[in-house]
Coordinates of C-alpha atoms in Angstrom, one line a residue:
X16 CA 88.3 155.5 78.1
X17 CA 85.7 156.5 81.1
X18 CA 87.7 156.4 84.5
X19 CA 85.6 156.2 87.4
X20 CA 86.7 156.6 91.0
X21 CA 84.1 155.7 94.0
X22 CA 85.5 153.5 97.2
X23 CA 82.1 151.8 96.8
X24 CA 83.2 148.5 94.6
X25 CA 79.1 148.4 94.0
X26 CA 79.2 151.8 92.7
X27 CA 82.4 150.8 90.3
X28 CA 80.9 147.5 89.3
X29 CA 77.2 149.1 88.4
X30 CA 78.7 151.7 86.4
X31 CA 81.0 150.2 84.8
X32 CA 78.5 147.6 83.7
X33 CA 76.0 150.6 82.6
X34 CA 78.9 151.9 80.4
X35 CA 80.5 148.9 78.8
X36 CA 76.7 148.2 77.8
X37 CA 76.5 151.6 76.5
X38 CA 79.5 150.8 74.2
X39 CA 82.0 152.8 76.3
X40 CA 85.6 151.3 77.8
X41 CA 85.5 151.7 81.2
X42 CA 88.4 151.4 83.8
X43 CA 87.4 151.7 87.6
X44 CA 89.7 152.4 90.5
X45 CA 88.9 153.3 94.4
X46 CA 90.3 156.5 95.6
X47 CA 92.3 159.3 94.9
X48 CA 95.9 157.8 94.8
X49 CA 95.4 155.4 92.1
X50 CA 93.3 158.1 90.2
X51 CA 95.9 159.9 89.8
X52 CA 98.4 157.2 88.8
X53 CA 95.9 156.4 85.8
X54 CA 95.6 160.4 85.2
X55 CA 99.6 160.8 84.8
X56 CA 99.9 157.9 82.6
X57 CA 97.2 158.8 80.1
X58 CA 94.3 161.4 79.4
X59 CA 90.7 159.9 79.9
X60 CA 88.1 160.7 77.5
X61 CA 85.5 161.4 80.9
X62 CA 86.3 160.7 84.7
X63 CA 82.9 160.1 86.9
X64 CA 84.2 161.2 90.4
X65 CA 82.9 160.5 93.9
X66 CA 83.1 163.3 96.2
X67 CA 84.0 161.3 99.2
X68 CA 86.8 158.3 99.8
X69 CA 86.2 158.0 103.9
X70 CA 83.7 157.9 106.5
X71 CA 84.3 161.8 106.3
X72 CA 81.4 163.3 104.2
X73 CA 82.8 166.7 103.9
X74 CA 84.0 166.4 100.0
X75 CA 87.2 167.9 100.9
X76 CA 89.0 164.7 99.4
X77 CA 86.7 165.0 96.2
X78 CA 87.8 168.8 96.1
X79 CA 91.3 167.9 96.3
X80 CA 91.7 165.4 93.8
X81 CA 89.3 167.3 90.9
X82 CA 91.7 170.6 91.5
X83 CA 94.4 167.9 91.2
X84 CA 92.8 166.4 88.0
X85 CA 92.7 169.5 86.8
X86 CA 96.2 170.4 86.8
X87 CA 97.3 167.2 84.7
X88 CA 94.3 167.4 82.6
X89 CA 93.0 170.3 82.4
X90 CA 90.8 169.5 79.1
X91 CA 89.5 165.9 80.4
X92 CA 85.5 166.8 81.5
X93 CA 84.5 165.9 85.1
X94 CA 81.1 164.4 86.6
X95 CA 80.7 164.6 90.4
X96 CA 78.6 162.4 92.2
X97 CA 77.2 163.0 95.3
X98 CA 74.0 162.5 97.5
X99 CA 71.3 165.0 97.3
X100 CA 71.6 166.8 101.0
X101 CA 75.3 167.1 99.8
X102 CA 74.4 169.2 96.4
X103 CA 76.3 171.9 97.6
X104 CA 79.8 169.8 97.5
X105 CA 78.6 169.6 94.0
X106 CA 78.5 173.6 93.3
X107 CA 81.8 173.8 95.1
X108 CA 83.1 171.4 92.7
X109 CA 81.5 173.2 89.7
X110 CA 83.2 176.2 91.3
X111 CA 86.7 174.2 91.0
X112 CA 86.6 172.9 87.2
X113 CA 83.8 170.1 87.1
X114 CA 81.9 169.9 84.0
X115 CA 78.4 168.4 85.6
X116 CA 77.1 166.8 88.6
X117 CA 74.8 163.9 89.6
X118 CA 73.3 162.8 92.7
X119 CA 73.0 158.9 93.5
X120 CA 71.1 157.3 93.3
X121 CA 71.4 158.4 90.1
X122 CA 68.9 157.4 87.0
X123 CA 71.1 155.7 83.9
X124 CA 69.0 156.9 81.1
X125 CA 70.0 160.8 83.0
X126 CA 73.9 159.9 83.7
X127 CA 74.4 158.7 79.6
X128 CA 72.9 161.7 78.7
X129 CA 75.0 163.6 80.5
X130 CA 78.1 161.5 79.7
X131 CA 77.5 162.0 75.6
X132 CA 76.9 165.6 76.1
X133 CA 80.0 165.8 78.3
X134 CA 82.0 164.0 75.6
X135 CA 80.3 165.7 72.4
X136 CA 81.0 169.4 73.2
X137 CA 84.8 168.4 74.4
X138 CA 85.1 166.6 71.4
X139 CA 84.7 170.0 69.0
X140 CA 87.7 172.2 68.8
X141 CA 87.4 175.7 70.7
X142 CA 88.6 177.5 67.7
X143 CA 86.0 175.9 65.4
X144 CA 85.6 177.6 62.0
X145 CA 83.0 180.6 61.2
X146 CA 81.7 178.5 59.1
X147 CA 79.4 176.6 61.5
X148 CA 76.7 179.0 61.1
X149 CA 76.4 178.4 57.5
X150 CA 74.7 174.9 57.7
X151 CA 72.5 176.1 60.5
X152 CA 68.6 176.8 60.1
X153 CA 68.0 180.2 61.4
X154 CA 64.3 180.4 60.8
X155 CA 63.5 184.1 61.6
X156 CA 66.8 185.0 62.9
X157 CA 67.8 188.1 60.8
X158 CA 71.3 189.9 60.8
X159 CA 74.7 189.4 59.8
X160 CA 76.7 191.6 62.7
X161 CA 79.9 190.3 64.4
X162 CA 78.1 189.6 67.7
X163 CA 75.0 187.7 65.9
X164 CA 77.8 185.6 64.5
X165 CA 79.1 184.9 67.0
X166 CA 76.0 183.7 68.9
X167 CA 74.9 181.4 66.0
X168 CA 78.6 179.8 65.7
X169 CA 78.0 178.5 69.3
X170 CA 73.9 177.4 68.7
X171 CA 75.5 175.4 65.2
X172 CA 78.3 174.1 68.0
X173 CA 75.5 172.8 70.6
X174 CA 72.7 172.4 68.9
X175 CA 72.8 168.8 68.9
X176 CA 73.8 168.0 72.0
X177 CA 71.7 167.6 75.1
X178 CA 73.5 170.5 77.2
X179 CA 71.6 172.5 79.2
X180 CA 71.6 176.3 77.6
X181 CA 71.1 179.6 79.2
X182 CA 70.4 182.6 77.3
X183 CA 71.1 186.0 78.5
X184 CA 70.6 189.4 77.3
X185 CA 68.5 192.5 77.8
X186 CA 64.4 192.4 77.2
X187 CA 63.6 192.3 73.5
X188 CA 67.1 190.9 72.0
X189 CA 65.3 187.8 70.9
X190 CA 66.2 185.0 73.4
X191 CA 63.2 182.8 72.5
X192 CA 64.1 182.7 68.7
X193 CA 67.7 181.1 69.5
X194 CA 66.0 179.0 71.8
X195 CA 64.3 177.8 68.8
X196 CA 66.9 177.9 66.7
X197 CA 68.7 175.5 69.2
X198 CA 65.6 173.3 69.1
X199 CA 64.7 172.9 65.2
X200 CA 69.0 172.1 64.7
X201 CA 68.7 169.5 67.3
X202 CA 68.1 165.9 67.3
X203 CA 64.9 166.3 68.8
X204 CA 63.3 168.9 66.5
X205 CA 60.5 166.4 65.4
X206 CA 59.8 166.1 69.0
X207 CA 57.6 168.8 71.1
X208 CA 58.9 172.5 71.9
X209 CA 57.4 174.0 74.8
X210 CA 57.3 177.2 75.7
X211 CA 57.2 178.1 79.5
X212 CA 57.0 182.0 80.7
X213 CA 58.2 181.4 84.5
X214 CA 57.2 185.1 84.9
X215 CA 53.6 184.7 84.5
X216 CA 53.4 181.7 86.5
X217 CA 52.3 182.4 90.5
X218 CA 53.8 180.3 93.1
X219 CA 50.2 178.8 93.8
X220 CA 49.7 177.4 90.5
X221 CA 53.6 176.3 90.2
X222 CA 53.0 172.8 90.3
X223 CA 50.3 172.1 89.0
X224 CA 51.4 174.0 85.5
X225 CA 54.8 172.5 85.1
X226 CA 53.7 168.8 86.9
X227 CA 50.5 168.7 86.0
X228 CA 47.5 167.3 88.1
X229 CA 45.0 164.1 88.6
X230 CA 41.6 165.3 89.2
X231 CA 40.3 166.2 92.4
X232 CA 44.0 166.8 93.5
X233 CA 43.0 170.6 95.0
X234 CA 39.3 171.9 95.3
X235 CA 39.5 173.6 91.7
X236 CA 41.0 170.2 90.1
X237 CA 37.9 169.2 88.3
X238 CA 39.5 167.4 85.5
X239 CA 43.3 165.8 84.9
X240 CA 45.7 168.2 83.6
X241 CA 49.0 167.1 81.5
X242 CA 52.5 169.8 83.0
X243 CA 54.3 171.0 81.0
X244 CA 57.5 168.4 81.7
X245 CA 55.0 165.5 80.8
X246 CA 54.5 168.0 77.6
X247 CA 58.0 168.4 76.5
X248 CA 59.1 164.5 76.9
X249 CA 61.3 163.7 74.3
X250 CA 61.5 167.3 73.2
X251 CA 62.5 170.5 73.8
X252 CA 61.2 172.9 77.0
X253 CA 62.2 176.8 77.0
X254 CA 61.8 178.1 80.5
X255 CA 61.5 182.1 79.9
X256 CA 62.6 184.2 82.1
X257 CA 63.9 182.4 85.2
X258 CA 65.3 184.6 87.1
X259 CA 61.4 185.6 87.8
X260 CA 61.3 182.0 89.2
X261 CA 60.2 182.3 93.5
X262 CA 62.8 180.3 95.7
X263 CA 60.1 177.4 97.0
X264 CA 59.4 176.8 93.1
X265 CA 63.1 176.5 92.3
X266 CA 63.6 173.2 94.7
X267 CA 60.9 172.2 92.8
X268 CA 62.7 172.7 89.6
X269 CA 66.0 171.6 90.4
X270 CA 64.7 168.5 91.5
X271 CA 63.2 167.9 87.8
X272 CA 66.1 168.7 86.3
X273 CA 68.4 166.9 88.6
X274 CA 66.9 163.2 88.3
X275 CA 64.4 163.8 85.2
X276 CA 61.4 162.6 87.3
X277 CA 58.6 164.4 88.6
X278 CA 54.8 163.7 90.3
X279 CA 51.8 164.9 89.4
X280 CA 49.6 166.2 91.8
X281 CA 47.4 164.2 93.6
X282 CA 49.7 161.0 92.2
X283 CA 52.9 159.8 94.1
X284 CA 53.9 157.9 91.8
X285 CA 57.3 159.1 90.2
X286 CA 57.6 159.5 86.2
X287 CA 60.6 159.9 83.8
X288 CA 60.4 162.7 81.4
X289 CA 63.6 162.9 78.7
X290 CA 64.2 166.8 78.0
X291 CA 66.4 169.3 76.8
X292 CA 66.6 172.4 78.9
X293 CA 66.9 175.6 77.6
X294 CA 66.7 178.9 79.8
X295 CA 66.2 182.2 79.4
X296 CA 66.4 185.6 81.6
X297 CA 67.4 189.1 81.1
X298 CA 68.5 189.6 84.9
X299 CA 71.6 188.8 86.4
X300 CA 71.4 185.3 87.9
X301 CA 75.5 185.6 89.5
X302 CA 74.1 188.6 91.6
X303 CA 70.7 187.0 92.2
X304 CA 73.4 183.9 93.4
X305 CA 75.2 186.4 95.4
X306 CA 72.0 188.0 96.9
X307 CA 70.7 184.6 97.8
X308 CA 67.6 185.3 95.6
X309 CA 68.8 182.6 92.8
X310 CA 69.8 179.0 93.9
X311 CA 73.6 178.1 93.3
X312 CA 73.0 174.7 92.4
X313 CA 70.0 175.4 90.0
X314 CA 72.0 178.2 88.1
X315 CA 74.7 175.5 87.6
X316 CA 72.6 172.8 86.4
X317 CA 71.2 175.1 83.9
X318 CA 73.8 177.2 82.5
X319 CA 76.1 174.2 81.1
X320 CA 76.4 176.8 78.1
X321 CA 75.6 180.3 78.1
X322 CA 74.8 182.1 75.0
X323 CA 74.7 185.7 75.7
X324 CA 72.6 188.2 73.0
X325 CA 74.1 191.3 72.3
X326 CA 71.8 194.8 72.5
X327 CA 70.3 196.1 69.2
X328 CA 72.7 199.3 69.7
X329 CA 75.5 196.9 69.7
X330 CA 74.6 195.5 66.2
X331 CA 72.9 198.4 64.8
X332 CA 73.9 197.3 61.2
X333 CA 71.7 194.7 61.0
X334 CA 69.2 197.3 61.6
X335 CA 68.1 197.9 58.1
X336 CA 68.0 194.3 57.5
X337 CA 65.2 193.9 60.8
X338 CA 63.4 197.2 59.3
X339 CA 63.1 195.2 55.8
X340 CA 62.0 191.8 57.7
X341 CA 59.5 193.3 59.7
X342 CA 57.7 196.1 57.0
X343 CA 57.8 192.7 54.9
X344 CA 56.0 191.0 57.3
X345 CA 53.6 193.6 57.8
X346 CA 52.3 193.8 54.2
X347 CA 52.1 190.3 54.0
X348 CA 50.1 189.9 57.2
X349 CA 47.8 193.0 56.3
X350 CA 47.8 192.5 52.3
X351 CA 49.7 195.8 51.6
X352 CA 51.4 197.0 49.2
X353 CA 55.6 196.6 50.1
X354 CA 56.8 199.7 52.1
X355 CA 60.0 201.3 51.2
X356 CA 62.3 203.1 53.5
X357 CA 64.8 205.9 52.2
X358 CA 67.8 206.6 53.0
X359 CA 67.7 209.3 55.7
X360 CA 64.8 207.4 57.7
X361 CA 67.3 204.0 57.8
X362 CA 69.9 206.4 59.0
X363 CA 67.5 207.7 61.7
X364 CA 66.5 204.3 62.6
X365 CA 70.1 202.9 62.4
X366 CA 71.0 205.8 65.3
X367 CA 68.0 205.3 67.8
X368 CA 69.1 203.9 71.3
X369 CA 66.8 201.1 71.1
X370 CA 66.5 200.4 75.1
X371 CA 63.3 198.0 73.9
X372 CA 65.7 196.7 71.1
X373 CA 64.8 194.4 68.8
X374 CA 60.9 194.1 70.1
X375 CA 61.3 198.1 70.5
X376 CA 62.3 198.0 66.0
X377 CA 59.3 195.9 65.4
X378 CA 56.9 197.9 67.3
X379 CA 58.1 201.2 65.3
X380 CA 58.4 199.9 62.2
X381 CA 55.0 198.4 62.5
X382 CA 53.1 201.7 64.0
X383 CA 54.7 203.9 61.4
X384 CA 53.7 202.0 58.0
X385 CA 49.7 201.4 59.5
X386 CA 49.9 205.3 60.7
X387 CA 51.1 206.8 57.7
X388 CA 50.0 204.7 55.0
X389 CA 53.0 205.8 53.0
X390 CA 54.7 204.1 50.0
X391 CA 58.1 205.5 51.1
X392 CA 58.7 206.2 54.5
X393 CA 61.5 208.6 55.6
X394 CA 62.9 209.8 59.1
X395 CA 60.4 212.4 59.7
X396 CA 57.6 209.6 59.3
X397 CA 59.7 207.5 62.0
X398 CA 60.3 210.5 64.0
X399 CA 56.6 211.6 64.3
X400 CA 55.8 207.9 66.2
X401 CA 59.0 207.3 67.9
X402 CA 58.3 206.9 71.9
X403 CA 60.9 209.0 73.8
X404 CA 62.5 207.8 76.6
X405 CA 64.8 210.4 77.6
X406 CA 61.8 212.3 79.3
X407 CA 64.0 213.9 82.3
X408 CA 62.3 212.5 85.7
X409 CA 61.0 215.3 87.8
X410 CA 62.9 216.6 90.7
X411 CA 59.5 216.1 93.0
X412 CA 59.6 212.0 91.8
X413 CA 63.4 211.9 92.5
X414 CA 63.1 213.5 95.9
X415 CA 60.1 211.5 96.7
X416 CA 62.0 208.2 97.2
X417 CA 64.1 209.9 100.0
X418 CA 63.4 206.9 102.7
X419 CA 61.5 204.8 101.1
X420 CA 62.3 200.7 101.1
X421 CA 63.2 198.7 97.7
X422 CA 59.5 197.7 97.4
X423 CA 58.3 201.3 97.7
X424 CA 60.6 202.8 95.3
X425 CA 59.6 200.0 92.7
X426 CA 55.8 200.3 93.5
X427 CA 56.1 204.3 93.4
X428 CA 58.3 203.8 89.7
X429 CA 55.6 201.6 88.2
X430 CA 52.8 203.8 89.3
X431 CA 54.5 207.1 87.7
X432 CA 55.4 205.1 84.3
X433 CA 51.4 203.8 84.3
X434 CA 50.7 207.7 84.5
X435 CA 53.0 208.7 82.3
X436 CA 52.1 206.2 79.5
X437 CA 48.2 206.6 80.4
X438 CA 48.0 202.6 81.4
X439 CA 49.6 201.5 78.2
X440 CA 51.5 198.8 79.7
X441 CA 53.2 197.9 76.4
X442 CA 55.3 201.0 76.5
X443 CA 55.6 200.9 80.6
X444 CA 57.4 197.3 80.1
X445 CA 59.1 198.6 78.1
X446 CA 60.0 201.9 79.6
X447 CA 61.2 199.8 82.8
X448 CA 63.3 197.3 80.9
X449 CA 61.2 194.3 81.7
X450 CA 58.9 192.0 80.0
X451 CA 55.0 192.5 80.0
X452 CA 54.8 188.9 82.0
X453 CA 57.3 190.4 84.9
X454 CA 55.2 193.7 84.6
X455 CA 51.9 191.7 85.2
X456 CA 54.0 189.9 88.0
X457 CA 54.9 193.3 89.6
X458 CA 51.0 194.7 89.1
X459 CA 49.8 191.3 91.1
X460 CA 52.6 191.9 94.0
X461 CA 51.7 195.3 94.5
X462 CA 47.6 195.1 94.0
X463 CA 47.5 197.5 91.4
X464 CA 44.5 197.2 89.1
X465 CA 45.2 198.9 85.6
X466 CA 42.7 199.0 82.5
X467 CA 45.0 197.8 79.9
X468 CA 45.0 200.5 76.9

């Protein structure tokens, strides 16, 4: 049974005709008081809550009666409703408990969604079985570690859903290949999956890249151009790192993801998309939150699940394996002969610190085998073309930033890693921890003009 509580006896009627139709039992009631008499006699499967029950628009009644939901049924999943220029009663109640939100007027097609996802991931058991992962299809997901395990235990969990999924983890752990894996074990896997690197998108061209645009909508529109949401409909969208995203482009964002409609430039009228959301970032989006540099209400609506990757170091025995995969995949690329390893060069590799990771592996397993054209490769082989990054900094670059603002310090940091890996901006990414995209974004900010090695 769906309970839904709104004082608005349209609201109740409307919704509870959209469910019953839907196949769901629905049983409506109009405020708080009777809630909680249905709550105390029995466990809904889903309550839809309003956030108000009086001409007071504060949401201190919603707050109240979802903490007091919460303490009889704790398990039972949540949906707030509220209007848009109230969306932050909505992160409060997200804050308190709530599973999801939705703003009215809200679009059906959206809300059911939202309601099976609500009900399919309650519906599986927190302490589901290892298992899980066995009837999963990794595609190019290599490793056999605790902490991979882990990871694909929750993609086999939520694959099929429609949650919205951020994953997390340093540059170079492998976030777009378990946003794949999430796509091609989901119910949409014959449908499109579109790749979107927010990093390498400017604010200027925002909109017209993700909506897409009717010709002659700006000076440079010369012909119609399909977004990427238009794209992904009925699919599959993987918005890369996010936490790159610039605040005006975020409302833009949330919007989309809020009521699955969008405009294309230079077209006002509205269209549906139907899309699963999938986000990635290897910054910390609660701090960015707490710095005001991240929306609250857009790290809520995408983070339904969070999949965290561990570091390379933290699964360094499925090292050897992602040596294997990726000398493999060289000779097979290149036409070469197989490439073996022995022992004392997997034991070097399998004690390197890896602050590239995974991305950091590939790269040297690659370089070494075209380098030394070896049949057997051993640590002194690896040794010869591993890229050190314990360099100490020198004590006139330290002392240099005396003074200096955030943006200095950053500019002066890229400019001494360009020097010190000759413009090879491969290795300065990676040097800094970021991806090239967010180093290209950093180079734009800052007006520096490199010639790429």
């Amino acid at each position: 049974m769906i309970l839904i509580i709104d004082d608005d006896s349209a609201v109740r009627s409307s919704l509870s005709f959209m469910l019953k139709r839907a196949g769901y039992e629905a049983q409506t009631v109009p405020g708080p008081r009777e809630a909680m008499d249905v709550v105390r006699a029995e466990a809904p499967a889903l309550i839809l809550m309003d956030m108000n029950f009086t001409l007071s628009t504060t949401g201190e009644e919603g707050l109240t009666l979802l903490k007091q939901v919460k303490i009889f049924r704790p398990d039972v999943p949540v949906i707030l409703m509220t209007a848009w220029g109230s969306i932050q009663l909505a992160v409060q109640g997200m804050q308190a408990g709530a599973f999801d939100f939705i703003t009215k007027p809200w679009n059906n097609a959206a809300l059911l969604q939202r309601i099976e996802t609500a009900l399919e991931l309650t519906a599986v058991p927190k302490d589901a079985p290892e298992e899980q992962s066995e009837t999963l299809n990794r595609s190019h997901i290599i490793g056999k570690s605790q902490g991979l395990m882990e990871v694909l235990n929750t993609v086999a969990r939520i694959a099929r859903t429609n949650a919205s999924v951020l994953i997390t983890g340093e540059s170079g752990t492998g976030k777009e290949l378990i946003a794949e894996a999430i796509h091609i074990n989901s119910q949409r896997v014959k449908q499109p999956f579109v790749k979107v690197n927010l990093g390498g998108i400017s604010q200027s061209l925002f909109e017209s890249e993700m909506f897409g645009h009717k010709k002659g909508a700006f000076t440079d529109a010369t012909t119609d151009r399909v977004g990427r949401f238009e794209l992904a409909n009925k699919g599959t969208i993987f918005l890369d790192e996010i936490g790159d995203l610039d605040p005006s482009c975020q409302v833009k964002l949330l919007r989309v993801l809020q009521d699955q409609t969008f405009e294309v430039l230079g077209d006002s009228r509205p269209r549906k998309t139907d899309i699963r959301v999938v986000s990635a970032t290897n910054a910390d989006l609660r701090k960015m939150v707490s710095e005001r540099t991240f929306r609250e209400d857009l790290f809520y609506r995408i983070n339904l699940i969070t999949v965290k990757l561990p570091a390379l170091r933290e699964r360094r025995e499925d090292i050897p394996l992602l040596a294997r995969h990726f000398a493999d995949r060289q000779a097979e690329i290149n036409g070469l002969p197989r490439t073996e390893f022995s022992a004392d060069a997997l034991n070097f590799l399998s004690r390197l610190p890896y602050p590239g990771n995974i991305r950091e592996l590939k790269n040297l397993v690659e370089r070494t085998i075209l380098v030394s054209g070896k049949p057997t490769l051993d640590a002194s082989d690896f040794d010869a073309q591993y890229l050190r990054h314990d360099e100490p900094v020198k004590a006139s670059e330290s002392s240099s930033l005396a003074g200096m603002t955030l943006d200095e310090i950053e500019h002066q940091t890229i400019l001494q890693a360009l020097d010190r890996h000759k413009g090879n901006l491969s290795q300065v990414a990676m040097t800094l921890g970021i991806s090239r995209a967010a180093l290209y974004r950093r180079l734009e900010k800052f007006n520096i003009t490199v010639n790429e090695k």
